[in-house]
Amino acid sequence: LLIHVLTRTYLMLMIVLFCFVTNQSPPNFTQHVSEQSKVTDRTSRRLIRIYQLYSRTSGKHVQVLPNKKINAMAEDGDAHAKLIVETDTFGSRVRIRGAETDLYICMNKRGKLIGKKNGQGRDCIFTEIVLENNYTALKNVRYEGWYMAFTRRGRPRKGSRTRQHQREVHFMKRLPKGHQPTHPSHHRPFDFIHYPFSQRTKRT
């Protein structure tokens, strides 16, 4: 009788434990990624890329000038059009600075693009958004809904007057003129090997 009671008690405990485990919600990985993408990553090694930003409207490239002004009037290969892009998180948030001036592209409270020596603030962080037309939009992190944008003449457009669908906020990443991607020594470029065709021999 004692064994029977202990067995029933054990089974009841197992049922309660099973119900408790099944009622626990699984970890939400998507939410975790979303939350971590909003926080500056100070532990991982930052990825640094070098490229130009071609403006869809002006037909020229974004440049950071020594007087802290930003415009999209640079020709392909201009020194001030060479940009250094640093990742801020493991997501798609980046900081952009001019390679020649060492000034970061930032946005002030009036929505104006300006160059800053210190780019640690959230006003100097942009979220890269790849659009369906393969262009890239850059949304400011501090001022939600405000984008980097330029007019047809290459002048900066106020962030408060920008929307994602507008041509003014569309950019294309391009390598600086004369800058070719390098192949590491242990990664050889892919080559096709052509073998001569041999004639079929008749069966005997």
Coordinates of N, CA and C in Angstrom, one line a residue:
L1 N 0.8 -1.2 0.0 CA 0.0 0.0 0.0 C 0.9 1.3 0.0
L2 N 2.0 1.2 0.8 CA 2.8 2.4 0.9 C 3.5 2.7 -0.5
I3 N 3.9 1.6 -1.2 CA 4.5 1.7 -2.5 C 3.5 2.3 -3.5
H4 N 2.3 1.9 -3.4 CA 1.2 2.4 -4.3 C 1.0 3.9 -4.1
V5 N 1.0 4.4 -2.8 CA 0.8 5.8 -2.5 C 2.0 6.6 -3.0
L6 N 3.2 6.1 -2.7 CA 4.4 6.8 -3.2 C 4.4 6.9 -4.7
T7 N 4.0 5.9 -5.4 CA 4.0 5.9 -6.9 C 3.0 7.0 -7.4
R8 N 1.8 7.0 -6.7 CA 0.8 8.0 -7.2 C 1.3 9.4 -6.9
T9 N 2.0 9.6 -5.7 CA 2.5 10.9 -5.4 C 3.6 11.4 -6.4
Y10 N 4.5 10.4 -6.8 CA 5.5 10.7 -7.8 C 4.9 11.1 -9.1
L11 N 3.9 10.3 -9.5 CA 3.2 10.7 -10.8 C 2.6 12.0 -10.8
M12 N 2.0 12.4 -9.6 CA 1.3 13.7 -9.5 C 2.4 14.8 -9.6
L13 N 3.5 14.6 -8.9 CA 4.6 15.6 -9.0 C 5.1 15.8 -10.4
M14 N 5.2 14.7 -11.1 CA 5.7 14.7 -12.5 C 4.7 15.5 -13.4
I15 N 3.4 15.3 -13.2 CA 2.4 16.0 -14.0 C 2.4 17.5 -13.7
V16 N 2.6 17.8 -12.4 CA 2.6 19.2 -12.1 C 3.9 19.9 -12.7
L17 N 5.0 19.2 -12.6 CA 6.2 19.7 -13.2 C 6.1 19.9 -14.7
F18 N 5.5 18.9 -15.4 CA 5.3 19.0 -16.8 C 4.5 20.2 -17.2
C19 N 3.4 20.4 -16.5 CA 2.5 21.5 -16.7 C 3.2 22.9 -16.5
F20 N 4.1 22.9 -15.5 CA 4.8 24.2 -15.2 C 5.8 24.5 -16.4
V21 N 6.5 23.4 -16.9 CA 7.5 23.6 -17.9 C 6.8 24.0 -19.2
T22 N 5.7 23.4 -19.6 CA 5.0 23.7 -20.8 C 4.3 25.0 -20.8
N23 N 4.0 25.6 -19.7 CA 3.4 26.9 -19.6 C 4.4 28.0 -19.7
Q24 N 5.7 27.7 -19.6 CA 6.7 28.7 -19.7 C 6.9 29.1 -21.2
S25 N 6.9 30.4 -21.5 CA 7.0 30.8 -22.9 C 8.4 30.7 -23.4
P26 N 8.7 30.2 -24.6 CA 10.0 30.1 -25.1 C 10.7 31.4 -25.3
P27 N 12.0 31.5 -25.2 CA 12.7 32.7 -25.4 C 12.4 33.4 -26.7
N28 N 12.2 34.7 -26.7 CA 11.9 35.4 -28.0 C 13.2 36.0 -28.5
F29 N 13.8 35.3 -29.5 CA 15.1 35.7 -30.1 C 14.9 37.0 -30.9
T30 N 13.8 37.1 -31.6 CA 13.6 38.3 -32.3 C 13.6 39.6 -31.5
Q31 N 12.9 39.4 -30.3 CA 12.9 40.6 -29.4 C 14.2 40.9 -28.8
H32 N 15.0 39.8 -28.5 CA 16.4 40.0 -28.0 C 17.2 40.7 -29.0
V33 N 17.2 40.4 -30.3 CA 17.9 41.0 -31.4 C 17.5 42.5 -31.5
S34 N 16.2 42.7 -31.4 CA 15.7 44.1 -31.5 C 16.2 45.0 -30.4
E35 N 16.2 44.4 -29.2 CA 16.6 45.2 -28.0 C 18.1 45.5 -28.1
Q36 N 18.9 44.4 -28.4 CA 20.4 44.6 -28.5 C 20.8 45.5 -29.6
S37 N 20.0 45.6 -30.7 CA 20.3 46.5 -31.8 C 20.2 48.0 -31.4
K38 N 19.5 48.2 -30.3 CA 19.3 49.6 -29.9 C 20.4 50.1 -28.9
V39 N 21.3 49.2 -28.6 CA 22.3 49.5 -27.6 C 23.7 49.4 -28.3
T40 N 24.5 50.4 -28.0 CA 25.9 50.4 -28.6 C 26.7 49.2 -28.1
D41 N 27.2 48.5 -29.1 CA 28.0 47.3 -28.7 C 29.5 47.7 -28.4
R42 N 29.9 47.6 -27.2 CA 31.2 48.1 -26.8 C 32.2 46.9 -26.5
T43 N 31.7 45.7 -26.8 CA 32.6 44.5 -26.6 C 33.1 43.8 -27.8
S44 N 32.2 43.8 -28.9 CA 32.6 43.1 -30.1 C 33.6 44.0 -30.9
R45 N 34.3 43.4 -31.8 CA 35.2 44.1 -32.7 C 34.4 44.8 -33.8
R46 N 34.6 46.1 -34.0 CA 33.8 46.8 -34.9 C 34.2 46.5 -36.4
L47 N 33.2 46.4 -37.2 CA 33.5 46.2 -38.7 C 33.6 47.6 -39.3
I48 N 34.7 47.8 -40.1 CA 34.9 49.1 -40.7 C 34.9 48.8 -42.2
R49 N 34.1 49.6 -42.9 CA 34.1 49.6 -44.4 C 34.4 51.0 -45.0
I50 N 34.9 51.0 -46.2 CA 35.3 52.2 -46.9 C 34.5 52.2 -48.2
Y51 N 33.7 53.3 -48.4 CA 33.0 53.4 -49.7 C 32.5 54.8 -49.9
Q52 N 31.9 55.1 -51.0 CA 31.2 56.3 -51.3 C 29.7 56.1 -51.3
L53 N 29.0 57.2 -51.0 CA 27.6 57.2 -51.1 C 27.1 58.0 -52.3
Y54 N 26.5 57.3 -53.3 CA 26.0 58.0 -54.5 C 24.6 58.4 -54.3
S55 N 24.3 59.7 -54.4 CA 23.0 60.2 -54.2 C 22.1 60.0 -55.5
R56 N 20.9 59.4 -55.3 CA 20.1 59.1 -56.5 C 19.6 60.4 -57.1
T57 N 19.3 61.4 -56.3 CA 18.8 62.7 -56.8 C 19.8 63.6 -57.5
S58 N 21.0 63.8 -56.8 CA 22.0 64.7 -57.3 C 22.9 64.1 -58.4
G59 N 23.0 62.8 -58.4 CA 23.9 62.1 -59.3 C 25.3 62.3 -58.9
K60 N 25.6 62.8 -57.7 CA 26.9 63.0 -57.2 C 27.1 62.2 -55.9
H61 N 28.2 62.4 -55.3 CA 28.5 61.6 -54.1 C 28.5 62.5 -52.8
V62 N 28.1 61.9 -51.7 CA 28.1 62.6 -50.4 C 29.6 62.9 -50.0
Q63 N 29.8 64.1 -49.5 CA 31.1 64.5 -49.1 C 31.1 65.3 -47.7
V64 N 32.1 65.1 -46.9 CA 32.2 65.8 -45.6 C 33.4 66.8 -45.8
L65 N 33.1 68.1 -45.7 CA 34.0 69.1 -45.9 C 34.7 69.6 -44.6
P66 N 35.9 70.2 -44.7 CA 36.6 70.7 -43.5 C 35.8 71.7 -42.7
N67 N 34.9 72.5 -43.4 CA 34.1 73.5 -42.6 C 32.8 72.9 -42.0
K68 N 32.8 71.5 -41.9 CA 31.8 70.8 -41.2 C 30.4 70.7 -42.0
K69 N 30.5 71.1 -43.2 CA 29.3 71.1 -44.1 C 29.2 69.7 -44.8
I70 N 28.0 69.3 -45.0 CA 27.8 68.0 -45.7 C 27.0 68.3 -47.0
N71 N 27.4 67.7 -48.1 CA 26.5 67.9 -49.3 C 26.7 66.7 -50.2
A72 N 26.0 66.6 -51.3 CA 26.1 65.5 -52.2 C 26.5 66.1 -53.6
M73 N 27.7 66.8 -53.6 CA 28.1 67.4 -54.9 C 29.5 66.9 -55.3
A74 N 30.0 65.8 -54.7 CA 31.3 65.4 -55.0 C 31.3 64.4 -56.2
E75 N 32.4 64.5 -57.0 CA 32.6 63.6 -58.2 C 33.1 62.3 -57.7
D76 N 33.0 61.3 -58.5 CA 33.6 60.0 -58.2 C 35.1 60.1 -58.0
G77 N 35.5 59.7 -56.8 CA 37.0 59.7 -56.5 C 37.5 60.9 -55.8
D78 N 36.6 61.9 -55.5 CA 37.0 63.1 -54.8 C 37.4 62.6 -53.4
A79 N 38.5 63.3 -52.8 CA 39.0 63.0 -51.5 C 38.0 63.1 -50.4
H80 N 37.1 64.1 -50.5 CA 36.1 64.3 -49.4 C 34.9 63.4 -49.5
A81 N 34.9 62.6 -50.6 CA 33.7 61.7 -50.8 C 34.1 60.3 -50.2
K82 N 35.3 60.1 -49.9 CA 35.7 58.8 -49.3 C 35.2 58.7 -47.8
L83 N 34.4 57.7 -47.6 CA 33.8 57.6 -46.2 C 34.2 56.4 -45.5
I84 N 34.4 56.5 -44.2 CA 34.7 55.4 -43.3 C 33.4 55.0 -42.5
V85 N 32.9 53.8 -42.7 CA 31.7 53.4 -42.1 C 32.0 52.4 -41.0
E86 N 31.6 52.7 -39.7 CA 31.8 51.9 -38.6 C 30.5 51.3 -38.1
T87 N 30.5 50.0 -37.8 CA 29.3 49.4 -37.2 C 29.2 49.8 -35.7
D88 N 28.0 50.1 -35.3 CA 27.7 50.5 -33.9 C 27.2 49.3 -33.1
T89 N 26.4 48.4 -33.7 CA 25.9 47.2 -33.1 C 26.1 46.1 -34.0
F90 N 25.6 44.9 -33.6 CA 25.6 43.7 -34.5 C 24.5 43.8 -35.5
G91 N 23.7 44.8 -35.4 CA 22.6 45.0 -36.3 C 23.0 45.8 -37.5
S92 N 22.2 46.8 -37.9 CA 22.5 47.6 -39.1 C 22.8 49.1 -38.8
R93 N 23.2 49.4 -37.5 CA 23.4 50.8 -37.1 C 24.9 51.1 -37.4
V94 N 25.1 52.3 -38.0 CA 26.5 52.6 -38.3 C 26.8 54.1 -38.0
R95 N 28.1 54.4 -37.9 CA 28.6 55.8 -37.8 C 29.4 56.0 -39.1
I96 N 29.2 57.2 -39.7 CA 29.9 57.5 -41.0 C 30.7 58.8 -40.8
R97 N 32.0 58.7 -41.2 CA 32.9 59.8 -41.1 C 33.7 60.0 -42.3
G98 N 34.1 61.2 -42.6 CA 34.9 61.5 -43.8 C 36.3 61.0 -43.5
A99 N 36.9 60.3 -44.5 CA 38.3 59.8 -44.4 C 39.3 61.0 -44.4
E100 N 38.9 62.0 -45.1 CA 39.9 63.2 -45.3 C 39.8 64.1 -44.1
T101 N 38.6 64.4 -43.6 CA 38.4 65.4 -42.5 C 38.3 64.8 -41.1
D102 N 38.0 63.5 -41.1 CA 37.8 62.8 -39.8 C 36.6 63.3 -39.0
L103 N 35.6 63.9 -39.7 CA 34.4 64.4 -39.1 C 33.3 63.4 -39.4
Y104 N 32.4 63.2 -38.3 CA 31.3 62.3 -38.4 C 30.1 63.0 -39.0
I105 N 29.3 62.3 -39.8 CA 28.0 62.9 -40.3 C 27.0 62.8 -39.2
C106 N 26.5 63.9 -38.7 CA 25.5 63.9 -37.6 C 24.3 64.7 -38.0
M107 N 23.2 64.7 -37.2 CA 22.0 65.4 -37.5 C 21.6 66.2 -36.2
N108 N 21.4 67.5 -36.3 CA 21.0 68.3 -35.2 C 19.5 68.3 -35.0
K109 N 19.0 69.0 -33.9 CA 17.6 68.9 -33.6 C 16.7 69.6 -34.6
R110 N 17.3 70.4 -35.5 CA 16.5 71.0 -36.6 C 16.5 70.1 -37.8
G111 N 17.1 69.0 -37.8 CA 17.2 68.1 -38.9 C 18.2 68.4 -39.9
K112 N 19.2 69.2 -39.5 CA 20.3 69.6 -40.4 C 21.5 68.7 -40.3
L113 N 22.1 68.3 -41.4 CA 23.3 67.5 -41.4 C 24.5 68.3 -41.1
I114 N 25.3 67.9 -40.1 CA 26.5 68.6 -39.7 C 27.6 67.7 -39.5
G115 N 28.9 68.2 -39.6 CA 30.0 67.3 -39.3 C 30.5 67.6 -37.8
K116 N 30.8 66.5 -37.1 CA 31.3 66.6 -35.7 C 32.5 65.7 -35.6
K117 N 33.4 66.3 -34.7 CA 34.7 65.6 -34.4 C 34.4 64.3 -33.5
N118 N 33.5 64.5 -32.6 CA 33.1 63.4 -31.7 C 31.8 62.8 -32.2
G119 N 31.8 61.5 -32.6 CA 30.6 60.9 -33.2 C 30.0 59.9 -32.3
Q120 N 30.2 60.0 -31.0 CA 29.7 59.0 -30.0 C 28.2 59.2 -29.7
G121 N 27.6 60.3 -30.0 CA 26.2 60.6 -29.7 C 25.3 59.8 -30.6
R122 N 24.0 59.6 -30.2 CA 23.0 59.0 -31.0 C 22.6 59.8 -32.2
D123 N 22.9 61.1 -32.2 CA 22.6 61.9 -33.4 C 23.6 61.6 -34.5
C124 N 24.6 60.9 -34.2 CA 25.6 60.5 -35.2 C 25.5 59.1 -35.7
I125 N 24.5 58.4 -35.3 CA 24.3 57.0 -35.6 C 23.1 56.9 -36.6
F126 N 23.3 56.1 -37.6 CA 22.2 55.9 -38.6 C 21.9 54.4 -38.8
T127 N 20.7 54.1 -39.1 CA 20.3 52.7 -39.3 C 20.2 52.5 -40.8
E128 N 21.0 51.6 -41.3 CA 21.0 51.3 -42.8 C 19.7 50.4 -43.1
I129 N 19.0 50.9 -44.1 CA 17.8 50.2 -44.5 C 17.9 49.9 -46.0
V130 N 18.0 48.6 -46.4 CA 18.1 48.2 -47.8 C 16.7 48.2 -48.3
L131 N 16.4 49.0 -49.4 CA 15.1 49.1 -49.9 C 14.9 48.1 -51.1
E132 N 13.6 47.9 -51.5 CA 13.3 46.9 -52.5 C 14.0 47.3 -53.9
N133 N 14.2 48.5 -54.1 CA 14.9 48.9 -55.4 C 16.4 48.8 -55.3
N134 N 16.9 48.2 -54.2 CA 18.3 48.0 -54.0 C 19.1 49.2 -53.6
Y135 N 18.4 50.3 -53.4 CA 19.0 51.5 -52.8 C 19.1 51.4 -51.3
T136 N 19.9 52.2 -50.6 CA 20.0 52.2 -49.2 C 19.5 53.5 -48.6
A137 N 18.7 53.5 -47.6 CA 18.3 54.7 -46.8 C 18.9 54.7 -45.5
L138 N 19.2 55.9 -45.0 CA 19.9 56.0 -43.7 C 19.1 56.8 -42.8
K139 N 18.5 56.1 -41.8 CA 17.6 56.8 -40.8 C 18.3 57.1 -39.5
N140 N 18.2 58.3 -39.0 CA 18.9 58.7 -37.8 C 18.3 58.0 -36.6
V141 N 19.2 57.6 -35.7 CA 18.7 56.9 -34.5 C 18.1 57.8 -33.5
R142 N 18.7 59.0 -33.3 CA 18.1 59.9 -32.2 C 16.8 60.5 -32.7
Y143 N 16.7 60.9 -33.9 CA 15.5 61.5 -34.4 C 14.7 60.5 -35.3
E144 N 13.9 59.7 -34.7 CA 13.2 58.6 -35.4 C 12.4 59.1 -36.5
G145 N 12.5 58.5 -37.7 CA 11.8 58.9 -38.9 C 12.4 60.0 -39.7
W146 N 13.6 60.5 -39.3 CA 14.3 61.5 -40.0 C 15.5 60.8 -40.8
Y147 N 15.6 61.1 -42.1 CA 16.6 60.4 -42.9 C 17.6 61.4 -43.4
M148 N 18.8 60.9 -43.8 CA 19.8 61.6 -44.5 C 19.2 61.8 -45.9
A149 N 19.2 63.0 -46.4 CA 18.6 63.3 -47.7 C 19.3 64.5 -48.4
F150 N 19.3 64.5 -49.7 CA 19.8 65.7 -50.5 C 18.9 66.0 -51.7
T151 N 19.0 67.3 -52.0 CA 18.2 67.7 -53.2 C 18.9 67.4 -54.5
R152 N 18.3 67.8 -55.6 CA 18.9 67.6 -56.9 C 20.2 68.4 -57.1
R153 N 20.3 69.5 -56.4 CA 21.5 70.3 -56.4 C 22.5 69.8 -55.4
G154 N 22.2 68.8 -54.7 CA 23.2 68.2 -53.7 C 23.2 68.8 -52.4
R155 N 22.2 69.7 -52.1 CA 22.1 70.4 -50.8 C 21.4 69.5 -49.8
P156 N 21.8 69.5 -48.6 CA 21.1 68.6 -47.6 C 19.7 69.0 -47.3
R157 N 18.8 68.1 -47.2 CA 17.4 68.3 -47.0 C 17.1 68.1 -45.5
K158 N 16.2 68.9 -44.9 CA 15.9 68.8 -43.5 C 15.3 67.4 -43.2
G159 N 15.8 66.8 -42.1 CA 15.3 65.5 -41.7 C 13.8 65.4 -41.5
S160 N 13.2 66.5 -41.0 CA 11.8 66.5 -40.7 C 10.9 66.5 -41.9
R161 N 11.5 66.7 -43.1 CA 10.8 66.7 -44.3 C 11.1 65.5 -45.2
T162 N 11.6 64.5 -44.6 CA 12.0 63.3 -45.3 C 11.1 62.1 -45.0
R163 N 10.9 61.2 -46.0 CA 10.2 60.0 -45.9 C 11.0 58.9 -46.6
Q164 N 10.8 57.6 -46.2 CA 11.6 56.6 -46.8 C 11.4 56.4 -48.3
H165 N 10.2 56.7 -48.8 CA 9.9 56.4 -50.2 C 10.4 57.5 -51.1
Q166 N 10.9 58.6 -50.6 CA 11.4 59.7 -51.4 C 12.7 59.4 -52.0
R167 N 12.9 59.9 -53.2 CA 14.2 59.7 -54.0 C 15.3 60.3 -53.2
E168 N 15.0 61.4 -52.5 CA 16.1 62.2 -51.9 C 16.8 61.4 -50.8
V169 N 16.2 60.4 -50.3 CA 16.9 59.6 -49.2 C 17.5 58.3 -49.7
H170 N 17.5 58.1 -51.0 CA 18.0 56.9 -51.6 C 19.5 57.0 -52.0
F171 N 20.3 56.1 -51.6 CA 21.8 56.1 -51.9 C 22.2 54.7 -52.4
M172 N 23.3 54.8 -53.1 CA 24.0 53.5 -53.6 C 25.4 53.5 -53.1
K173 N 25.8 52.4 -52.5 CA 27.2 52.3 -52.0 C 28.1 52.0 -53.2
R174 N 29.2 52.7 -53.3 CA 30.2 52.5 -54.4 C 31.6 52.6 -53.8
L175 N 32.5 51.7 -54.4 CA 33.9 51.8 -54.0 C 34.5 53.0 -54.5
P176 N 35.4 53.6 -53.8 CA 36.1 54.8 -54.3 C 36.8 54.5 -55.6
K177 N 36.9 55.5 -56.4 CA 37.5 55.3 -57.8 C 39.0 54.8 -57.6
G178 N 39.3 53.8 -58.4 CA 40.6 53.2 -58.3 C 40.8 52.2 -57.2
H179 N 39.8 52.1 -56.3 CA 39.9 51.1 -55.2 C 39.2 49.8 -55.5
Q180 N 40.0 48.8 -55.6 CA 39.5 47.5 -56.0 C 39.5 46.5 -54.8
P181 N 38.5 45.7 -54.6 CA 38.5 44.7 -53.5 C 39.7 43.8 -53.7
T182 N 40.4 43.5 -52.6 CA 41.6 42.7 -52.6 C 41.2 41.3 -52.2
H183 N 41.9 40.3 -52.7 CA 41.7 38.9 -52.4 C 42.8 38.5 -51.4
P184 N 42.4 38.0 -50.2 CA 43.4 37.5 -49.3 C 44.3 36.4 -49.9
S185 N 45.5 36.3 -49.4 CA 46.4 35.3 -50.0 C 45.9 33.9 -50.0
H186 N 45.1 33.6 -49.0 CA 44.6 32.2 -48.9 C 43.2 32.0 -49.6
H187 N 42.7 33.1 -50.3 CA 41.5 33.1 -51.0 C 41.8 33.5 -52.5
R188 N 42.0 32.5 -53.3 CA 42.2 32.8 -54.7 C 40.9 33.1 -55.4
P189 N 40.9 34.0 -56.4 CA 39.7 34.2 -57.2 C 39.3 33.0 -57.9
F190 N 38.0 32.8 -58.2 CA 37.5 31.6 -58.8 C 37.8 31.7 -60.3
D191 N 38.4 30.6 -60.8 CA 38.8 30.5 -62.2 C 38.1 29.3 -62.8
F192 N 37.6 29.5 -64.1 CA 37.1 28.4 -64.8 C 38.2 27.6 -65.5
I193 N 38.1 26.3 -65.4 CA 39.1 25.4 -66.1 C 38.5 24.8 -67.3
H194 N 39.0 25.0 -68.4 CA 38.4 24.5 -69.7 C 39.1 23.2 -70.1
Y195 N 38.4 22.2 -70.2 CA 38.9 20.9 -70.7 C 38.6 20.7 -72.1
P196 N 39.5 20.2 -72.9 CA 39.2 19.9 -74.4 C 38.2 18.8 -74.5
F197 N 37.3 19.0 -75.5 CA 36.3 17.9 -75.7 C 37.0 16.8 -76.4
S198 N 36.7 15.6 -76.0 CA 37.2 14.4 -76.7 C 36.1 13.7 -77.5
Q199 N 36.5 13.2 -78.7 CA 35.5 12.5 -79.6 C 35.2 11.2 -79.0
R200 N 33.9 10.8 -79.1 CA 33.5 9.5 -78.6 C 34.0 8.4 -79.6
T201 N 34.4 7.4 -79.0 CA 34.9 6.2 -79.8 C 33.8 5.3 -80.0
K202 N 33.7 4.7 -81.2 CA 32.7 3.7 -81.5 C 32.9 2.4 -80.8
R203 N 31.8 1.9 -80.3 CA 31.8 0.6 -79.6 C 32.2 -0.5 -80.6
T204 N 33.0 -1.4 -80.1 CA 33.3 -2.5 -81.0 C 32.5 -3.7 -80.7

